Amino acid sequence: MAKLRTVKGMNDVLPGEIERWHRLEQAFRDRAERYGFAEVRTPLVEHTELFERGIGEATDIVDKEMYTFTDKAGEGKSGKRLTLRPEGTASCVRAYLQHNVQGQEPVTKWYYLGPMYRRERPAKGRYRQFYQAGCEVYGDPGPYVDAELIDMLVGLLGELGVRDVEVLINSLGGATTRTRYREALLAYLRPRAAELSEDSQRRLERNPLRVLDSKAPQDQEIAAGAPRVLDFLSDEDAAHFDGLRATLDALGTPYTVEPRLVRGLDYYTRTLFEVRGRGGELGAQNALCGGGRYDDMIAQLGGKPTPAIGFALGIERLLLAMGPADAEAGLDAFLAAQRPEDRPAVLVLARTLREAGLRVETDLRGNSLKSQLRRADKSGARFAVVLGEAEQTQGTAKVTDLRQQNAERREIPQAELVEALRA
Ligand code: AMP
């Protein structure tokens, strides 16, 4: 019989590896909360229409990467089209509108963390189920908050040891700028259409901006000579972009202006940014994080016009950039029973230590003391703690420091054990 395996492009994360995930997730949560964000959790499944309207039908994601299915129909009804969420922003906006958060506070700051689904070609750093951590701010037009978000991200990466990064920024301007730029870009690209890659030819009329970040060499050559969106910014858009740059300068956050940065989602307005990594095991998938402003989306999805900005960080990619793991904190103590009748007392003591916050393991399958101690050694625990007849009558425990060679065994009163094992 064929072995059962994960779906292509979807991965298990096993103990041994998950500790690094926890470290990253905790660092993200802590930092987001220090910056005033609160967590929101939305379902993994949404109505397909949310992504079609929110992300845009001309994007690769909506066009060909979504996991969409028809739900079972109720009696006399047709089934609804549902989609596994390919990103977090559209769901957050849906929740923001559905719960009328807009009417309750002027500025809302949310973060989220969880799996996303895109049917992309799997490669190192590119999966069909992957995790994102993201932040969204509603109600603040920027540009200060734009710079603050970017700075917060760079701080997070630095805290996780990822310092070899490049921050790219660009502005796509507002809706009018975009329309004017689109026309100019099309006027430049149309006569060169035959020289573009097949993908770009297909995209040309629907989504000409995407030609700019194509990886195909012939496209890159043509893109190099294309008109620059920054030359098309309205006065207000230009002032916003200048404000972003001045604030990043004041914060001391290094960045590079990249006028060809467009990114794959249709909803961006004005500020756009991407953080690329250079170190670790990243390879070709070097975009760690992407984000930008989407000032029109809330109105497009039926809300009162509200400025918004957000970013999403790819957790698997960040883990690759972080490089190999440091040694993780292991067990504090391994408890062993001298005789079979000592086993219940071992469990009572183990519970007391665990309640006090220590990491404790036992092996009470019925093995000899010697074999329990062998497991204690292998477990990486700091201390071995043995209970026997003498210890039980005296209310003590025998403690050995497993990290010291030839460590002496100390007899410690059980009441002092928590303190002794913490040392
Ligand atoms: P996006 O939602 O496309 O703006 O992507 C934001 C970040 O999510 C990227 O910079 C990547 O780090 C990560 N990401 C996007 N797609 C994938 C994928 N298929 N596999 C792994 N990470 C991804």
Short mmCIF file of C-alpha atoms and ligand atoms in Angstrom, two decimals:
data_model
loop_
_atom_site.label_atom_id
_atom_site.label_comp_id
_atom_site.label_asym_id
_atom_site.label_seq_id
_atom_site.Cartn_x
_atom_site.Cartn_y
_atom_site.Cartn_z
CA MET A 1 0.00 0.00 0.00
CA ALA A 2 1.30 3.48 -0.87
CA LYS A 3 2.51 5.47 2.12
CA LEU A 4 0.25 8.33 3.16
CA ARG A 5 2.03 11.65 2.82
CA THR A 6 1.34 15.37 3.17
CA VAL A 7 -0.22 17.18 0.21
CA LYS A 8 2.42 18.54 -2.19
CA GLY A 9 3.79 21.88 -1.02
CA MET A 10 2.44 21.44 2.53
CA ASN A 11 4.71 20.58 5.42
CA ASP A 12 4.65 19.07 8.88
CA VAL A 13 6.61 20.86 11.57
CA LEU A 14 7.87 18.40 14.15
CA PRO A 15 9.21 18.86 17.68
CA GLY A 16 12.85 19.82 17.39
CA GLU A 17 11.95 22.30 14.67
CA ILE A 18 8.86 23.87 16.23
CA GLU A 19 10.91 25.54 18.99
CA ARG A 20 12.30 28.02 16.45
CA TRP A 21 8.76 28.72 15.24
CA HIS A 22 7.71 29.45 18.82
CA ARG A 23 10.63 31.80 19.31
CA LEU A 24 9.80 33.70 16.13
CA GLU A 25 6.07 33.82 16.85
CA GLN A 26 6.65 35.00 20.41
CA ALA A 27 9.05 37.73 19.28
CA PHE A 28 6.50 38.88 16.70
CA ARG A 29 3.59 38.92 19.18
CA ASP A 30 5.61 40.70 21.87
CA ARG A 31 6.79 43.37 19.48
CA ALA A 32 3.39 43.89 17.86
CA GLU A 33 1.81 44.31 21.29
CA ARG A 34 4.52 46.75 22.38
CA TYR A 35 3.58 48.80 19.31
CA GLY A 36 -0.10 48.79 20.25
CA PHE A 37 -1.44 46.00 18.02
CA ALA A 38 -4.00 43.44 19.22
CA GLU A 39 -4.50 39.99 17.71
CA VAL A 40 -7.40 39.14 15.42
CA ARG A 41 -8.24 35.58 14.31
CA THR A 42 -10.38 35.05 11.25
CA PRO A 43 -11.49 31.77 9.62
CA LEU A 44 -9.22 29.92 7.18
CA VAL A 45 -12.16 29.76 4.75
CA GLU A 46 -13.99 32.75 3.29
CA HIS A 47 -16.46 33.40 0.49
CA THR A 48 -14.51 33.40 -2.78
CA GLU A 49 -15.99 36.76 -3.66
CA LEU A 50 -14.08 38.43 -0.82
CA PHE A 51 -10.76 37.67 -2.48
CA GLU A 52 -12.01 38.36 -6.00
CA ARG A 53 -13.17 41.81 -4.94
CA GLY A 54 -10.50 42.51 -2.33
CA ILE A 55 -7.33 41.25 -4.01
CA GLY A 56 -8.42 41.78 -7.61
CA GLU A 57 -9.24 39.29 -10.35
CA ALA A 58 -6.25 40.23 -12.49
CA THR A 59 -3.74 39.06 -9.87
CA ASP A 60 -1.94 35.72 -10.14
CA ILE A 61 -3.34 34.77 -6.75
CA VAL A 62 -7.00 35.10 -7.72
CA ASP A 63 -6.45 34.12 -11.34
CA LYS A 64 -4.81 30.75 -10.74
CA GLU A 65 -3.56 30.08 -7.23
CA MET A 66 -6.61 29.85 -5.00
CA TYR A 67 -7.96 26.65 -3.48
CA THR A 68 -11.62 27.13 -4.26
CA PHE A 69 -14.43 24.61 -3.83
CA THR A 70 -18.18 24.51 -3.85
CA ASP A 71 -19.70 23.88 -0.45
CA LYS A 72 -22.51 21.33 -0.12
CA ALA A 73 -25.80 22.97 -0.89
CA GLY A 74 -28.62 23.15 1.60
CA GLU A 75 -32.02 21.85 0.48
CA GLY A 76 -33.23 23.67 -2.62
CA LYS A 77 -30.14 25.89 -2.66
CA SER A 78 -26.98 25.93 -4.69
CA GLY A 79 -23.65 25.46 -2.93
CA LYS A 80 -21.55 28.50 -2.08
CA ARG A 81 -18.10 29.05 -3.56
CA LEU A 82 -15.56 29.04 -0.74
CA THR A 83 -11.80 29.61 -0.77
CA LEU A 84 -8.93 28.78 1.57
CA ARG A 85 -7.52 32.21 2.39
CA PRO A 86 -4.47 33.06 0.24
CA GLU A 87 -3.50 36.04 2.42
CA GLY A 88 -4.71 37.88 5.52
CA THR A 89 -5.56 41.44 4.53
CA ALA A 90 -8.91 40.85 2.83
CA SER A 91 -10.17 38.76 5.77
CA CYS A 92 -9.13 41.44 8.26
CA VAL A 93 -10.97 44.11 6.30
CA ARG A 94 -14.03 41.88 6.11
CA ALA A 95 -13.95 41.41 9.91
CA TYR A 96 -13.36 45.12 10.46
CA LEU A 97 -16.48 45.94 8.44
CA GLN A 98 -18.62 43.04 9.63
CA HIS A 99 -18.16 43.99 13.30
CA ASN A 100 -18.48 47.69 12.64
CA VAL A 101 -15.12 48.35 14.30
CA GLN A 102 -14.85 51.40 12.09
CA GLY A 103 -17.65 53.13 14.00
CA GLN A 104 -16.11 52.43 17.40
CA GLU A 105 -12.58 53.82 17.27
CA PRO A 106 -10.68 56.21 15.02
CA VAL A 107 -7.59 54.04 14.55
CA THR A 108 -7.49 50.24 14.70
CA LYS A 109 -4.27 48.21 14.88
CA TRP A 110 -4.55 44.45 14.40
CA TYR A 111 -2.06 41.64 13.99
CA TYR A 112 -2.61 38.07 12.85
CA LEU A 113 -0.62 34.91 12.49
CA GLY A 114 -1.55 31.73 10.68
CA PRO A 115 -1.50 29.55 7.56
CA MET A 116 -2.24 30.82 4.06
CA TYR A 117 -2.88 28.76 0.92
CA ARG A 118 -1.69 29.37 -2.63
CA ARG A 119 -1.35 26.81 -5.38
CA GLU A 120 2.13 27.94 -6.43
CA ARG A 121 4.92 25.79 -7.83
CA PRO A 122 6.65 24.50 -4.69
CA ALA A 123 10.33 25.37 -4.21
CA LYS A 124 12.60 26.05 -1.28
CA GLY A 125 10.92 28.93 0.56
CA ARG A 126 7.74 28.67 -1.56
CA TYR A 127 4.96 26.38 -0.40
CA ARG A 128 1.26 25.80 -0.95
CA GLN A 129 0.52 26.10 2.74
CA PHE A 130 2.74 28.70 4.38
CA TYR A 131 2.49 30.85 7.47
CA GLN A 132 2.28 34.59 7.60
CA ALA A 133 2.47 37.03 10.48
CA GLY A 134 0.98 40.37 9.59
CA CYS A 135 -0.08 43.76 10.91
CA GLU A 136 -2.82 46.09 9.67
CA VAL A 137 -3.57 49.70 10.63
CA TYR A 138 -6.95 51.24 9.76
CA GLY A 139 -7.75 54.93 9.97
CA ASP A 140 -4.28 56.50 9.79
CA PRO A 141 -3.36 58.09 6.44
CA GLY A 142 0.37 58.16 7.17
CA PRO A 143 3.10 58.73 6.25
CA TYR A 144 4.43 58.48 9.83
CA VAL A 145 2.72 55.18 10.56
CA ASP A 146 4.09 53.80 7.26
CA ALA A 147 7.62 54.49 8.45
CA GLU A 148 6.86 53.20 11.93
CA LEU A 149 5.67 49.86 10.52
CA ILE A 150 8.79 49.45 8.41
CA ASP A 151 10.98 50.35 11.37
CA MET A 152 9.14 47.90 13.61
CA LEU A 153 9.77 45.13 11.07
CA VAL A 154 13.46 45.88 10.77
CA GLY A 155 13.64 45.83 14.58
CA LEU A 156 11.96 42.43 14.70
CA LEU A 157 14.33 40.98 12.10
CA GLY A 158 17.32 42.37 14.01
CA GLU A 159 16.06 40.85 17.26
CA LEU A 160 15.90 37.48 15.49
CA GLY A 161 19.47 37.88 14.23
CA VAL A 162 18.51 38.73 10.63
CA ARG A 163 20.45 41.92 9.94
CA ASP A 164 21.57 41.40 6.37
CA VAL A 165 18.39 42.81 4.82
CA GLU A 166 17.43 45.40 2.25
CA VAL A 167 14.31 47.54 2.61
CA LEU A 168 12.86 48.57 -0.75
CA ILE A 169 10.23 51.29 -0.92
CA ASN A 170 8.15 52.77 -3.70
CA SER A 171 4.94 54.71 -4.15
CA LEU A 172 2.19 53.80 -6.57
CA GLY A 173 0.24 56.96 -5.84
CA GLY A 174 -3.52 57.12 -5.55
CA ALA A 175 -6.14 55.98 -8.05
CA THR A 176 -5.66 58.86 -10.51
CA THR A 177 -1.88 58.49 -10.52
CA ARG A 178 -2.26 54.81 -11.11
CA THR A 179 -4.59 55.25 -14.07
CA ARG A 180 -2.26 57.78 -15.68
CA TYR A 181 0.76 55.62 -15.05
CA ARG A 182 -0.96 52.52 -16.38
CA GLU A 183 -1.69 54.27 -19.65
CA ALA A 184 1.89 55.48 -20.00
CA LEU A 185 3.21 52.04 -19.21
CA LEU A 186 0.91 50.39 -21.73
CA ALA A 187 1.94 52.92 -24.37
CA TYR A 188 5.55 51.92 -23.72
CA LEU A 189 4.98 48.17 -23.52
CA ARG A 190 2.53 47.57 -26.38
CA PRO A 191 5.03 48.18 -29.20
CA ARG A 192 7.45 45.83 -27.42
CA ALA A 193 4.87 43.12 -26.67
CA ALA A 194 6.38 40.59 -29.04
CA GLU A 195 9.69 40.68 -27.15
CA LEU A 196 8.09 40.05 -23.74
CA SER A 197 7.91 36.64 -22.08
CA GLU A 198 4.77 34.61 -22.66
CA ASP A 199 3.55 35.29 -19.12
CA SER A 200 3.99 39.03 -19.52
CA GLN A 201 2.28 39.03 -22.91
CA ARG A 202 -0.70 37.35 -21.33
CA ARG A 203 -0.75 39.84 -18.46
CA LEU A 204 -0.05 42.92 -20.51
CA GLU A 205 -3.55 44.33 -20.97
CA ARG A 206 -5.02 43.20 -17.67
CA ASN A 207 -2.16 43.96 -15.33
CA PRO A 208 0.73 45.79 -17.05
CA LEU A 209 2.39 46.72 -13.73
CA ARG A 210 3.22 43.08 -13.18
CA VAL A 211 5.56 43.12 -16.18
CA LEU A 212 7.85 45.33 -14.10
CA ASP A 213 8.59 42.69 -11.50
CA SER A 214 8.79 39.74 -13.87
CA LYS A 215 11.89 37.62 -13.32
CA ALA A 216 12.29 36.77 -17.03
CA PRO A 217 15.51 38.39 -18.40
CA GLN A 218 13.86 39.75 -21.58
CA ASP A 219 11.15 41.41 -19.43
CA GLN A 220 13.70 42.89 -17.06
CA GLU A 221 15.56 44.45 -19.96
CA ILE A 222 12.37 46.09 -21.25
CA ALA A 223 11.29 47.08 -17.72
CA ALA A 224 14.60 48.90 -17.20
CA GLY A 225 13.61 51.47 -19.84
CA ALA A 226 9.96 51.79 -18.78
CA PRO A 227 8.49 55.03 -17.41
CA ARG A 228 8.87 55.32 -13.62
CA VAL A 229 5.77 55.56 -11.48
CA LEU A 230 7.50 58.12 -9.24
CA ASP A 231 7.50 60.58 -12.16
CA PHE A 232 3.70 60.36 -12.30
CA LEU A 233 2.87 61.07 -8.65
CA SER A 234 0.40 63.86 -7.95
CA ASP A 235 1.61 66.62 -5.60
CA GLU A 236 -0.18 65.00 -2.64
CA ASP A 237 1.23 61.57 -3.47
CA ALA A 238 4.73 63.02 -3.81
CA ALA A 239 4.42 64.86 -0.48
CA HIS A 240 3.33 61.59 1.16
CA PHE A 241 6.31 59.73 -0.26
CA ASP A 242 8.70 62.50 0.81
CA GLY A 243 7.19 62.32 4.29
CA LEU A 244 7.79 58.57 4.42
CA ARG A 245 11.42 59.00 3.42
CA ALA A 246 12.04 61.84 5.87
CA THR A 247 10.52 59.80 8.71
CA LEU A 248 12.61 56.73 7.85
CA ASP A 249 15.66 59.00 7.83
CA ALA A 250 14.71 60.37 11.26
CA LEU A 251 14.29 56.82 12.58
CA GLY A 252 17.64 55.83 11.07
CA THR A 253 16.08 52.98 9.08
CA PRO A 254 18.08 52.34 5.91
CA TYR A 255 16.06 51.89 2.70
CA THR A 256 16.40 51.94 -1.07
CA VAL A 257 13.89 53.58 -3.40
CA GLU A 258 12.96 50.99 -6.05
CA PRO A 259 10.61 52.50 -8.65
CA ARG A 260 10.04 49.10 -10.26
CA LEU A 261 8.71 47.55 -7.05
CA VAL A 262 5.05 46.71 -7.70
CA ARG A 263 4.30 43.40 -5.89
CA GLY A 264 1.65 40.90 -6.82
CA LEU A 265 -1.47 42.27 -5.21
CA ASP A 266 -3.71 44.76 -6.96
CA TYR A 267 -4.92 46.73 -4.00
CA TYR A 268 -1.91 48.88 -3.17
CA THR A 269 -1.98 52.69 -3.22
CA ARG A 270 0.87 55.04 -2.37
CA THR A 271 3.40 53.37 -0.03
CA LEU A 272 4.70 49.98 -1.08
CA PHE A 273 7.59 48.14 0.55
CA GLU A 274 9.40 44.86 0.60
CA VAL A 275 12.14 43.54 2.86
CA ARG A 276 14.60 41.18 1.18
CA GLY A 277 17.08 38.99 2.98
CA ARG A 278 20.51 38.10 1.75
CA GLY A 279 21.83 35.68 4.36
CA GLY A 280 21.03 32.25 5.74
CA GLU A 281 19.63 29.58 3.43
CA LEU A 282 17.20 31.85 1.62
CA GLY A 283 18.24 31.41 -2.01
CA ALA A 284 15.94 32.68 -4.74
CA GLN A 285 12.88 33.24 -2.52
CA ASN A 286 14.43 36.22 -0.77
CA ALA A 287 11.32 38.34 -0.14
CA LEU A 288 10.87 38.06 3.60
CA CYS A 289 8.08 40.52 3.95
CA GLY A 290 5.86 42.70 1.81
CA GLY A 291 3.41 45.41 2.53
CA GLY A 292 1.85 48.65 1.59
CA ARG A 293 -1.01 51.02 1.78
CA TYR A 294 -4.47 50.08 0.46
CA ASP A 295 -6.47 53.24 1.01
CA ASP A 296 -9.27 52.26 -1.40
CA MET A 297 -10.04 48.71 -0.29
CA ILE A 298 -12.33 49.43 2.65
CA ALA A 299 -14.61 51.60 0.51
CA GLN A 300 -14.47 49.04 -2.31
CA LEU A 301 -15.69 46.38 0.09
CA GLY A 302 -18.59 48.54 1.22
CA GLY A 303 -17.17 50.57 4.14
CA LYS A 304 -16.74 54.27 4.70
CA PRO A 305 -13.53 55.42 2.95
CA THR A 306 -10.74 54.67 5.43
CA PRO A 307 -6.99 54.75 4.87
CA ALA A 308 -5.22 51.48 5.62
CA ILE A 309 -1.76 49.97 5.58
CA GLY A 310 -0.35 46.55 6.39
CA PHE A 311 2.37 44.01 5.84
CA ALA A 312 2.80 40.25 5.90
CA LEU A 313 5.92 38.39 6.87
CA GLY A 314 6.61 34.86 5.58
CA ILE A 315 7.46 32.74 8.58
CA GLU A 316 9.15 29.86 6.71
CA ARG A 317 11.33 32.33 4.84
CA LEU A 318 12.27 34.18 7.97
CA LEU A 319 13.25 30.84 9.53
CA LEU A 320 15.49 30.16 6.54
CA ALA A 321 17.07 33.60 6.92
CA MET A 322 17.62 33.00 10.63
CA GLY A 323 19.95 30.11 9.79
CA PRO A 324 20.55 27.10 12.05
CA ALA A 325 18.98 26.99 15.49
CA ASP A 326 20.68 27.80 18.75
CA ALA A 327 20.45 25.11 21.41
CA GLU A 328 16.95 25.38 22.88
CA ALA A 329 16.27 25.28 26.60
CA GLY A 330 15.56 21.63 27.43
CA LEU A 331 14.26 19.76 30.44
CA ASP A 332 15.06 21.02 33.91
CA ALA A 333 14.88 17.64 35.58
CA PHE A 334 14.37 13.95 34.94
CA LEU A 335 12.77 12.12 37.85
CA ALA A 336 13.48 8.44 38.50
CA ALA A 337 12.05 5.85 40.89
CA GLN A 338 14.41 3.50 42.74
CA ARG A 339 11.76 0.81 43.30
CA PRO A 340 8.39 0.11 41.67
CA GLU A 341 6.62 1.29 44.85
CA ASP A 342 8.31 4.71 44.54
CA ARG A 343 6.63 5.46 41.19
CA PRO A 344 3.46 7.17 42.52
CA ALA A 345 5.63 9.41 44.75
CA VAL A 346 7.70 10.32 41.68
CA LEU A 347 4.53 11.43 39.90
CA VAL A 348 3.42 13.49 42.92
CA LEU A 349 6.81 15.22 43.05
CA ALA A 350 6.85 15.69 39.25
CA ARG A 351 3.47 17.40 39.45
CA THR A 352 4.66 19.76 42.19
CA LEU A 353 7.72 20.74 40.15
CA ARG A 354 5.69 21.19 36.96
CA GLU A 355 3.14 23.34 38.77
CA ALA A 356 6.08 25.49 39.90
CA GLY A 357 6.98 26.01 36.21
CA LEU A 358 9.82 23.52 35.75
CA ARG A 359 10.10 21.20 32.75
CA VAL A 360 10.11 17.69 34.09
CA GLU A 361 10.09 14.22 32.51
CA THR A 362 9.87 10.69 33.91
CA ASP A 363 10.04 7.17 32.52
CA LEU A 364 7.77 4.93 34.55
CA ARG A 365 7.24 2.14 32.04
CA GLY A 366 8.70 -0.30 34.54
CA ASN A 367 12.41 -0.08 33.79
CA SER A 368 15.27 -0.44 36.24
CA LEU A 369 16.77 2.61 37.93
CA LYS A 370 19.85 2.19 35.74
CA SER A 371 17.87 2.35 32.53
CA GLN A 372 15.84 5.34 33.82
CA LEU A 373 19.10 7.17 34.50
CA ARG A 374 20.37 6.31 31.03
CA ARG A 375 17.27 7.99 29.62
CA ALA A 376 17.84 10.94 31.93
CA ASP A 377 21.32 11.35 30.42
CA LYS A 378 20.00 11.13 26.86
CA SER A 379 17.12 13.52 27.55
CA GLY A 380 19.46 16.47 27.92
CA ALA A 381 17.89 17.31 31.30
CA ARG A 382 19.93 19.45 33.63
CA PHE A 383 19.31 17.38 36.77
CA ALA A 384 18.49 13.77 37.61
CA VAL A 385 16.29 13.41 40.69
CA VAL A 386 15.89 10.00 42.35
CA LEU A 387 13.33 8.95 44.94
CA GLY A 388 13.89 5.76 46.98
CA GLU A 389 12.86 4.35 50.32
CA ALA A 390 15.24 6.52 52.40
CA GLU A 391 14.23 9.71 50.56
CA GLN A 392 10.55 8.93 51.00
CA THR A 393 10.86 8.53 54.77
CA GLN A 394 13.07 11.63 55.11
CA GLY A 395 11.10 13.81 52.68
CA THR A 396 14.18 14.41 50.53
CA ALA A 397 15.38 13.63 46.99
CA LYS A 398 18.76 12.67 45.53
CA VAL A 399 19.85 15.26 42.95
CA THR A 400 22.67 14.97 40.40
CA ASP A 401 23.78 17.76 38.07
CA LEU A 402 24.03 16.00 34.70
CA ARG A 403 26.06 18.79 33.11
CA GLN A 404 28.96 18.33 35.53
CA GLN A 405 31.42 15.47 35.09
CA ASN A 406 31.45 13.18 38.15
CA ALA A 407 29.02 15.44 39.95
CA GLU A 408 28.30 14.40 43.53
CA ARG A 409 24.81 13.33 44.48
CA ARG A 410 23.20 15.76 46.87
CA GLU A 411 20.42 14.97 49.28
CA ILE A 412 17.96 17.89 49.13
CA PRO A 413 14.75 18.36 51.16
CA GLN A 414 11.77 18.12 48.79
CA ALA A 415 10.51 21.47 50.10
CA GLU A 416 13.69 23.14 48.78
CA LEU A 417 13.76 21.27 45.49
CA VAL A 418 12.11 23.92 43.30
CA GLU A 419 14.71 26.49 44.35
CA ALA A 420 17.61 24.05 43.93
CA LEU A 421 16.54 22.95 40.44
CA ARG A 422 16.04 26.54 39.28
CA ALA A 423 19.63 27.43 40.16
P1 AMP B 1 2.43 38.53 -0.11
O1 AMP B 1 1.22 38.16 0.71
O2 AMP B 1 2.42 37.89 -1.46
O3 AMP B 1 2.68 39.99 -0.10
O4 AMP B 1 3.68 37.87 0.60
C1 AMP B 1 4.21 38.31 1.82
C2 AMP B 1 5.27 37.36 2.28
O5 AMP B 1 4.72 36.06 2.48
C3 AMP B 1 6.37 37.12 1.27
O6 AMP B 1 7.36 38.10 1.37
C4 AMP B 1 6.88 35.76 1.66
O7 AMP B 1 7.79 35.87 2.74
C5 AMP B 1 5.65 35.06 2.15
N1 AMP B 1 5.09 34.19 1.09
C6 AMP B 1 4.27 34.52 0.08
N2 AMP B 1 3.96 33.46 -0.67
C7 AMP B 1 4.60 32.40 -0.13
C8 AMP B 1 4.69 31.00 -0.43
N3 AMP B 1 4.02 30.47 -1.46
N4 AMP B 1 5.46 30.23 0.37
C9 AMP B 1 6.12 30.75 1.42
N5 AMP B 1 6.08 32.05 1.76
C10 AMP B 1 5.33 32.87 1.01
#
